[in-house]
């Protein structure tokens, strides 16, 4: 029978499995591999390199051989050549993209190929995707300490419930801090995270409010050790990510990000991390942060932001939008943050 080249297990029954061999055989076991029987048919007597099972089918199997792909299911009496849009060459690996309804073949010397599945329709199951990201607010950042200060939480002013349930955000999520565990260490403020469609960045696919820590990490409001999670996304797909804050200019990733992302997308290490020109300001030798002063949060720093500052000037011990340095007071220091950033315009996707 030759050497075993690949094994696939039934997704709902771990006792059922198939193997393909270097002699072109496909064998099946229904007792977890104790016994095997050949799947009858007229496969060519050459190496069968890989196989993949199509879920929600009549036990559909695709076999990648040295001369292309073959297919069989319970409704067929024999293997059928499956050469539609696939090359007649050595196939080393097969994968199924259920969302697109495609079989993908990796070949020897001919690259990747794909075509429609033998049967069935595309099916996607939305998931809860973890988003790992870091961002720095220039208004609260200290070069000496190389982190943001925590004045608001130190004085008990950060709200328990997410604060973005008003204009211009109008986000009605029920995220809140689990006060049974207390505030997380190093809490700076709430931020809002959005996910946009890779092909049309005007399309909003998901939103969640998260907690920004002093080292720039954005974490879940109920599990401070975990990155933020957004519901209803498809895993292993590319998305753009937007980070919003109450009084800093929002940013969007300069490139699509594959979610869930194991590697943190860090806005603070590179001026090109944000979409658009000059969307991040240099805070130190190597740290970049969001521009402070967007006090009306519309994505453009203008005289309207000065008016918002003036209307709240001299307020103390308060959690408010015009407190650009997050020190719980609206003072001339907040004007000094706003003034040099006047006329800075965020990219279209973040503007209200």
Short mmCIF file of C-alpha atoms in Angstrom, two decimals:
data_model
loop_
_atom_site.label_atom_id
_atom_site.label_comp_id
_atom_site.label_asym_id
_atom_site.label_seq_id
_atom_site.Cartn_x
_atom_site.Cartn_y
_atom_site.Cartn_z
CA UNK A 1 0.00 0.00 0.00
CA UNK A 2 3.00 2.36 0.22
CA UNK A 3 3.53 5.16 2.70
CA UNK A 4 0.72 7.15 4.30
CA UNK A 5 0.83 10.70 2.92
CA UNK A 6 -2.19 12.29 4.61
CA UNK A 7 -4.95 11.60 7.14
CA UNK A 8 -8.28 13.35 7.56
CA UNK A 9 -10.81 12.79 10.38
CA UNK A 10 -14.57 13.22 10.08
CA UNK A 11 -15.48 16.56 11.71
CA UNK A 12 -18.40 15.08 13.69
CA UNK A 13 -17.18 11.54 14.35
CA UNK A 14 -13.58 11.05 15.42
CA UNK A 15 -13.81 7.29 14.85
CA UNK A 16 -14.22 7.81 11.10
CA UNK A 17 -11.08 8.69 9.18
CA UNK A 18 -9.47 8.38 5.76
CA UNK A 19 -5.85 8.01 4.64
CA UNK A 20 -4.17 8.30 1.27
CA UNK A 21 -0.93 6.58 0.29
CA UNK A 22 2.07 6.93 -1.96
CA UNK A 23 0.62 4.12 -4.12
CA UNK A 24 -2.56 6.02 -4.92
CA UNK A 25 -4.86 4.23 -2.48
CA UNK A 26 -7.52 5.80 -0.27
CA UNK A 27 -8.56 3.74 2.73
CA UNK A 28 -11.27 4.32 5.35
CA UNK A 29 -11.66 3.33 9.00
CA UNK A 30 -14.84 3.49 11.07
CA UNK A 31 -13.25 2.32 14.33
CA UNK A 32 -10.62 4.98 14.98
CA UNK A 33 -7.92 3.36 12.85
CA UNK A 34 -8.09 -0.20 14.11
CA UNK A 35 -9.21 -1.54 10.76
CA UNK A 36 -9.22 -0.08 7.24
CA UNK A 37 -10.98 -0.90 4.00
CA UNK A 38 -10.10 0.47 0.54
CA UNK A 39 -12.49 2.87 -1.13
CA UNK A 40 -13.19 1.16 -4.42
CA UNK A 41 -12.62 2.98 -7.65
CA UNK A 42 -10.27 3.61 -10.50
CA UNK A 43 -7.77 6.11 -9.14
CA UNK A 44 -4.51 6.12 -11.08
CA UNK A 45 -1.71 4.06 -9.50
CA UNK A 46 0.44 7.07 -8.64
CA UNK A 47 1.04 8.99 -5.42
CA UNK A 48 -1.97 10.40 -3.61
CA UNK A 49 -0.38 13.30 -1.72
CA UNK A 50 -3.21 14.98 0.16
CA UNK A 51 -6.91 14.74 0.85
CA UNK A 52 -9.57 16.97 2.34
CA UNK A 53 -13.11 16.24 3.56
CA UNK A 54 -15.95 18.60 2.65
CA UNK A 55 -18.17 19.11 5.68
CA UNK A 56 -21.96 19.19 5.28
CA UNK A 57 -21.67 17.05 2.15
CA UNK A 58 -22.38 13.42 1.25
CA UNK A 59 -18.93 12.48 2.60
CA UNK A 60 -17.23 14.35 -0.20
CA UNK A 61 -13.49 13.69 -0.51
CA UNK A 62 -10.99 15.55 -2.69
CA UNK A 63 -7.68 13.79 -3.41
CA UNK A 64 -4.60 15.65 -4.61
CA UNK A 65 -2.42 13.35 -6.72
CA UNK A 66 0.64 13.61 -8.92
CA UNK A 67 -1.65 14.29 -11.89
CA UNK A 68 -4.26 16.62 -10.38
CA UNK A 69 -7.36 16.35 -8.19
CA UNK A 70 -10.02 13.62 -7.99
CA UNK A 71 -13.36 13.67 -6.17
CA UNK A 72 -15.82 11.13 -4.76
CA UNK A 73 -18.82 11.14 -2.44
CA UNK A 74 -21.53 8.69 -1.39
CA UNK A 75 -23.59 9.51 -4.47
CA UNK A 76 -20.84 8.51 -6.90
CA UNK A 77 -19.79 4.95 -7.71
CA UNK A 78 -16.26 5.93 -8.73
CA UNK A 79 -13.68 8.70 -8.42
CA UNK A 80 -14.11 11.53 -10.90
CA UNK A 81 -11.29 13.67 -12.32
CA UNK A 82 -11.74 17.19 -10.96
CA UNK A 83 -9.75 19.26 -13.39
CA UNK A 84 -12.12 22.23 -13.83
CA UNK A 85 -9.86 25.28 -13.55
CA UNK A 86 -7.24 23.16 -11.74
CA UNK A 87 -3.96 22.17 -13.40
CA UNK A 88 -3.07 18.65 -14.42
CA UNK A 89 0.08 18.60 -12.28
CA UNK A 90 1.41 17.43 -8.89
CA UNK A 91 -0.93 18.67 -6.13
CA UNK A 92 0.78 18.76 -2.73
CA UNK A 93 -1.94 20.24 -0.53
CA UNK A 94 -5.68 20.95 -0.59
CA UNK A 95 -7.78 23.32 1.49
CA UNK A 96 -11.45 24.33 1.40
CA UNK A 97 -12.55 27.96 1.75
CA UNK A 98 -16.15 27.50 2.90
CA UNK A 99 -16.95 31.20 2.86
CA UNK A 100 -16.15 31.44 -0.84
CA UNK A 101 -17.23 27.89 -1.72
CA UNK A 102 -13.81 27.11 -3.22
CA UNK A 103 -11.34 24.23 -3.22
CA UNK A 104 -7.74 25.53 -3.16
CA UNK A 105 -4.86 23.47 -4.52
CA UNK A 106 -1.16 24.01 -3.88
CA UNK A 107 0.88 22.60 -6.75
CA UNK A 108 4.49 21.75 -7.46
CA UNK A 109 5.88 24.54 -9.62
CA UNK A 110 2.53 26.02 -10.70
CA UNK A 111 1.51 28.02 -7.60
CA UNK A 112 -1.93 28.13 -5.95
CA UNK A 113 -5.14 27.40 -7.86
CA UNK A 114 -8.80 27.46 -6.88
CA UNK A 115 -12.19 26.59 -8.31
CA UNK A 116 -15.76 26.02 -7.16
CA UNK A 117 -16.50 23.03 -4.96
CA UNK A 118 -18.03 19.97 -6.61
CA UNK A 119 -21.30 20.72 -4.81
CA UNK A 120 -22.67 22.88 -2.04
CA UNK A 121 -22.96 26.63 -1.52
CA UNK A 122 -20.69 29.05 0.34
CA UNK A 123 -21.25 29.10 4.08
CA UNK A 124 -19.70 31.37 6.66
CA UNK A 125 -20.01 31.24 10.42
CA UNK A 126 -19.37 34.60 12.10
CA UNK A 127 -17.02 34.38 15.05
CA UNK A 128 -15.88 36.47 17.98
CA UNK A 129 -12.51 37.77 16.79
CA UNK A 130 -9.78 38.95 19.15
CA UNK A 131 -8.07 42.18 18.08
CA UNK A 132 -4.64 42.89 19.54
CA UNK A 133 -3.65 46.52 19.21
CA UNK A 134 -1.70 49.27 20.96
CA UNK A 135 -2.15 53.02 20.80
CA UNK A 136 -0.82 56.04 22.71
CA UNK A 137 -2.69 59.25 23.56
CA UNK A 138 -0.33 62.20 23.21
CA UNK A 139 -2.23 64.22 25.80
CA UNK A 140 -1.52 61.81 28.64
CA UNK A 141 1.88 60.47 27.55
CA UNK A 142 5.02 61.06 29.61
CA UNK A 143 8.38 60.81 27.86
CA UNK A 144 10.13 60.49 31.20
CA UNK A 145 8.06 57.49 32.27
CA UNK A 146 7.54 56.15 28.73
CA UNK A 147 3.86 55.55 29.40
CA UNK A 148 0.55 57.34 29.79
CA UNK A 149 -0.53 58.65 33.19
CA UNK A 150 -3.58 57.31 35.04
CA UNK A 151 -4.87 60.48 36.67
CA UNK A 152 -8.52 59.82 35.83
CA UNK A 153 -8.72 56.37 37.37
CA UNK A 154 -6.53 57.38 40.30
CA UNK A 155 -9.25 59.85 41.20
CA UNK A 156 -12.15 57.50 40.49
CA UNK A 157 -13.45 59.45 37.51
CA UNK A 158 -13.51 56.85 34.74
CA UNK A 159 -17.12 55.71 34.21
CA UNK A 160 -17.98 52.09 34.85
CA UNK A 161 -20.05 51.89 31.64
CA UNK A 162 -18.58 52.73 28.22
CA UNK A 163 -19.04 56.46 27.42
CA UNK A 164 -19.60 56.32 23.66
CA UNK A 165 -23.40 56.09 23.82
CA UNK A 166 -23.86 59.67 22.65
CA UNK A 167 -23.18 61.76 19.56
CA UNK A 168 -21.15 61.59 17.44
CA UNK A 169 -20.45 57.90 18.17
CA UNK A 170 -23.96 56.70 19.10
CA UNK A 171 -22.63 53.29 20.09
CA UNK A 172 -25.04 51.44 22.38
CA UNK A 173 -22.93 48.49 23.46
CA UNK A 174 -23.30 47.35 27.07
CA UNK A 175 -19.58 47.07 27.89
CA UNK A 176 -18.82 47.92 31.50
CA UNK A 177 -16.03 47.43 34.01
CA UNK A 178 -16.44 44.50 36.37
CA UNK A 179 -16.08 46.40 39.62
CA UNK A 180 -16.04 43.16 41.59
CA UNK A 181 -12.45 42.97 40.38
CA UNK A 182 -11.87 46.70 40.64
CA UNK A 183 -10.32 48.91 37.99
CA UNK A 184 -7.48 47.25 36.05
CA UNK A 185 -3.96 48.37 36.88
CA UNK A 186 -2.76 51.15 34.62
CA UNK A 187 -6.18 52.14 33.27
CA UNK A 188 -6.03 55.34 31.19
CA UNK A 189 -9.48 55.60 29.58
CA UNK A 190 -12.10 53.97 27.39
CA UNK A 191 -11.55 53.70 23.62
CA UNK A 192 -13.83 52.59 20.80
CA UNK A 193 -12.62 49.99 18.29
CA UNK A 194 -14.22 49.57 14.86
CA UNK A 195 -13.67 47.03 12.09
CA UNK A 196 -14.15 48.05 8.45
CA UNK A 197 -14.59 46.01 5.27
CA UNK A 198 -11.34 45.50 3.37
CA UNK A 199 -12.99 46.20 0.00
CA UNK A 200 -15.10 49.16 1.11
CA UNK A 201 -13.83 51.01 4.16
CA UNK A 202 -17.14 52.89 4.49
CA UNK A 203 -18.76 49.60 5.57
CA UNK A 204 -18.71 49.13 9.34
CA UNK A 205 -18.63 45.43 10.27
CA UNK A 206 -18.24 45.53 14.03
CA UNK A 207 -17.67 47.77 17.05
CA UNK A 208 -16.63 47.31 20.66
CA UNK A 209 -15.57 49.54 23.53
CA UNK A 210 -12.37 48.58 25.31
CA UNK A 211 -10.03 49.77 28.02
CA UNK A 212 -6.78 51.54 27.22
CA UNK A 213 -3.91 50.76 29.59
CA UNK A 214 -0.88 52.94 30.29
CA UNK A 215 1.40 50.82 28.10
CA UNK A 216 -0.94 51.29 25.11
CA UNK A 217 -2.69 47.93 25.14
CA UNK A 218 -6.43 47.83 24.45
CA UNK A 219 -8.07 45.15 26.59
CA UNK A 220 -11.49 43.66 27.24
CA UNK A 221 -13.56 45.38 29.93
CA UNK A 222 -14.39 42.09 31.66
CA UNK A 223 -11.07 40.30 31.27
CA UNK A 224 -8.17 42.65 31.70
CA UNK A 225 -5.66 40.04 30.59
CA UNK A 226 -7.30 39.59 27.19
CA UNK A 227 -7.34 41.77 24.10
CA UNK A 228 -10.64 43.22 22.95
CA UNK A 229 -13.13 40.97 21.14
CA UNK A 230 -15.53 42.00 18.38
CA UNK A 231 -18.49 39.81 17.50
CA UNK A 232 -19.77 38.75 14.10
CA UNK A 233 -16.53 38.67 12.11
CA UNK A 234 -15.15 35.89 9.95
CA UNK A 235 -11.90 34.37 11.12
CA UNK A 236 -8.82 34.47 8.89
CA UNK A 237 -10.10 37.41 6.88
CA UNK A 238 -8.52 40.83 6.32
CA UNK A 239 -10.01 43.95 7.90
CA UNK A 240 -9.17 47.57 8.59
CA UNK A 241 -9.21 48.63 12.26
CA UNK A 242 -10.13 52.06 13.61
CA UNK A 243 -9.30 53.29 17.13
CA UNK A 244 -11.41 56.16 18.46
CA UNK A 245 -11.00 58.31 21.56
CA UNK A 246 -13.13 61.04 23.13
CA UNK A 247 -10.74 63.93 22.50
CA UNK A 248 -7.88 62.66 20.30
CA UNK A 249 -7.88 62.35 16.51
CA UNK A 250 -8.98 58.83 15.57
CA UNK A 251 -6.78 56.57 13.46
CA UNK A 252 -7.20 53.65 11.05
CA UNK A 253 -4.65 50.96 10.23
CA UNK A 254 -2.64 51.78 7.13
CA UNK A 255 -2.98 48.21 5.88
CA UNK A 256 -5.59 45.48 6.32
CA UNK A 257 -5.03 43.18 9.29
CA UNK A 258 -5.68 39.43 9.32
CA UNK A 259 -7.99 38.65 12.26
CA UNK A 260 -7.62 37.28 14.80
CA UNK A 261 -4.09 38.70 14.92
CA UNK A 262 -1.41 37.03 17.01
CA UNK A 263 1.00 39.91 16.41
CA UNK A 264 -0.11 43.17 18.02
CA UNK A 265 -0.87 46.00 15.60
CA UNK A 266 1.04 48.84 17.25
CA UNK A 267 0.19 52.42 16.23
CA UNK A 268 2.92 53.79 18.50
CA UNK A 269 6.07 52.50 16.77
CA UNK A 270 5.80 53.86 13.24
CA UNK A 271 4.46 57.04 11.67
CA UNK A 272 3.15 54.93 8.80
CA UNK A 273 1.05 52.70 11.04
CA UNK A 274 -2.00 54.93 10.48
CA UNK A 275 -3.79 55.44 7.17
CA UNK A 276 -3.15 58.84 5.59
CA UNK A 277 -0.40 61.41 5.81
CA UNK A 278 0.75 62.74 9.21
CA UNK A 279 -1.97 61.04 11.21
CA UNK A 280 0.34 60.32 14.16
CA UNK A 281 2.62 62.73 16.03
CA UNK A 282 6.13 61.98 17.28
CA UNK A 283 6.20 62.07 21.09
CA UNK A 284 9.74 60.87 21.71
CA UNK A 285 12.59 59.36 19.80
CA UNK A 286 10.57 56.30 18.80
CA UNK A 287 7.02 56.76 20.13
CA UNK A 288 4.08 58.02 18.08
CA UNK A 289 0.72 59.03 19.45
CA UNK A 290 -2.73 60.31 18.52
CA UNK A 291 -3.14 64.06 18.14
CA UNK A 292 -4.93 65.71 21.08
CA UNK A 293 -7.48 68.47 20.62
CA UNK A 294 -10.37 66.92 18.69
CA UNK A 295 -12.69 67.96 21.47
CA UNK A 296 -15.89 67.59 19.44
CA UNK A 297 -14.65 64.21 18.11
CA UNK A 298 -15.63 64.87 14.50
CA UNK A 299 -12.28 63.93 12.99
CA UNK A 300 -11.08 67.48 12.20
CA UNK A 301 -9.32 69.83 14.64
CA UNK A 302 -10.83 73.29 14.06
CA UNK A 303 -12.13 76.37 15.86
CA UNK A 304 -15.13 74.27 16.86
CA UNK A 305 -12.83 72.35 19.15
CA UNK A 306 -11.66 75.62 20.69
CA UNK A 307 -15.29 76.54 21.29
CA UNK A 308 -15.85 73.21 23.02
CA UNK A 309 -12.79 73.89 25.17
CA UNK A 310 -13.93 77.42 25.99
CA UNK A 311 -17.38 76.20 27.05
CA UNK A 312 -15.83 73.79 29.55
CA UNK A 313 -12.86 75.90 30.62
CA UNK A 314 -12.09 75.98 34.36
CA UNK A 315 -14.05 72.81 35.09
CA UNK A 316 -12.24 70.72 37.70
CA UNK A 317 -12.39 67.17 39.01
CA UNK A 318 -14.45 66.04 36.03
CA UNK A 319 -14.48 63.46 33.22
CA UNK A 320 -15.12 65.57 30.14
CA UNK A 321 -14.21 65.79 26.46
CA UNK A 322 -12.18 69.01 26.63
CA UNK A 323 -9.76 67.61 29.16
CA UNK A 324 -7.17 66.82 26.52
CA UNK A 325 -4.38 65.80 28.89
CA UNK A 326 -6.73 63.64 30.98
CA UNK A 327 -5.76 65.30 34.26
CA UNK A 328 -9.43 65.80 35.35
CA UNK A 329 -9.40 69.58 34.80
CA UNK A 330 -9.98 71.83 31.80
CA UNK A 331 -7.18 74.40 31.87
CA UNK A 332 -4.84 76.32 29.59
CA UNK A 333 -2.82 73.11 29.31
CA UNK A 334 -5.66 71.64 27.26
CA UNK A 335 -5.66 74.70 24.99
CA UNK A 336 -1.91 74.28 24.55
CA UNK A 337 -2.51 70.73 23.34
CA UNK A 338 -5.19 71.88 20.91
CA UNK A 339 -3.53 74.97 19.45
CA UNK A 340 -0.55 73.42 17.56
CA UNK A 341 -2.81 70.71 16.12
CA UNK A 342 -5.34 73.11 14.61
CA UNK A 343 -6.29 72.26 11.00
CA UNK A 344 -5.17 68.63 11.22
CA UNK A 345 -7.70 66.51 9.34
CA UNK A 346 -8.31 62.82 9.91
CA UNK A 347 -8.84 60.44 7.01
CA UNK A 348 -12.36 60.27 5.59
CA UNK A 349 -13.14 56.95 7.27
CA UNK A 350 -12.83 58.37 10.79
CA UNK A 351 -14.66 61.66 10.24
CA UNK A 352 -18.23 62.27 11.38
#
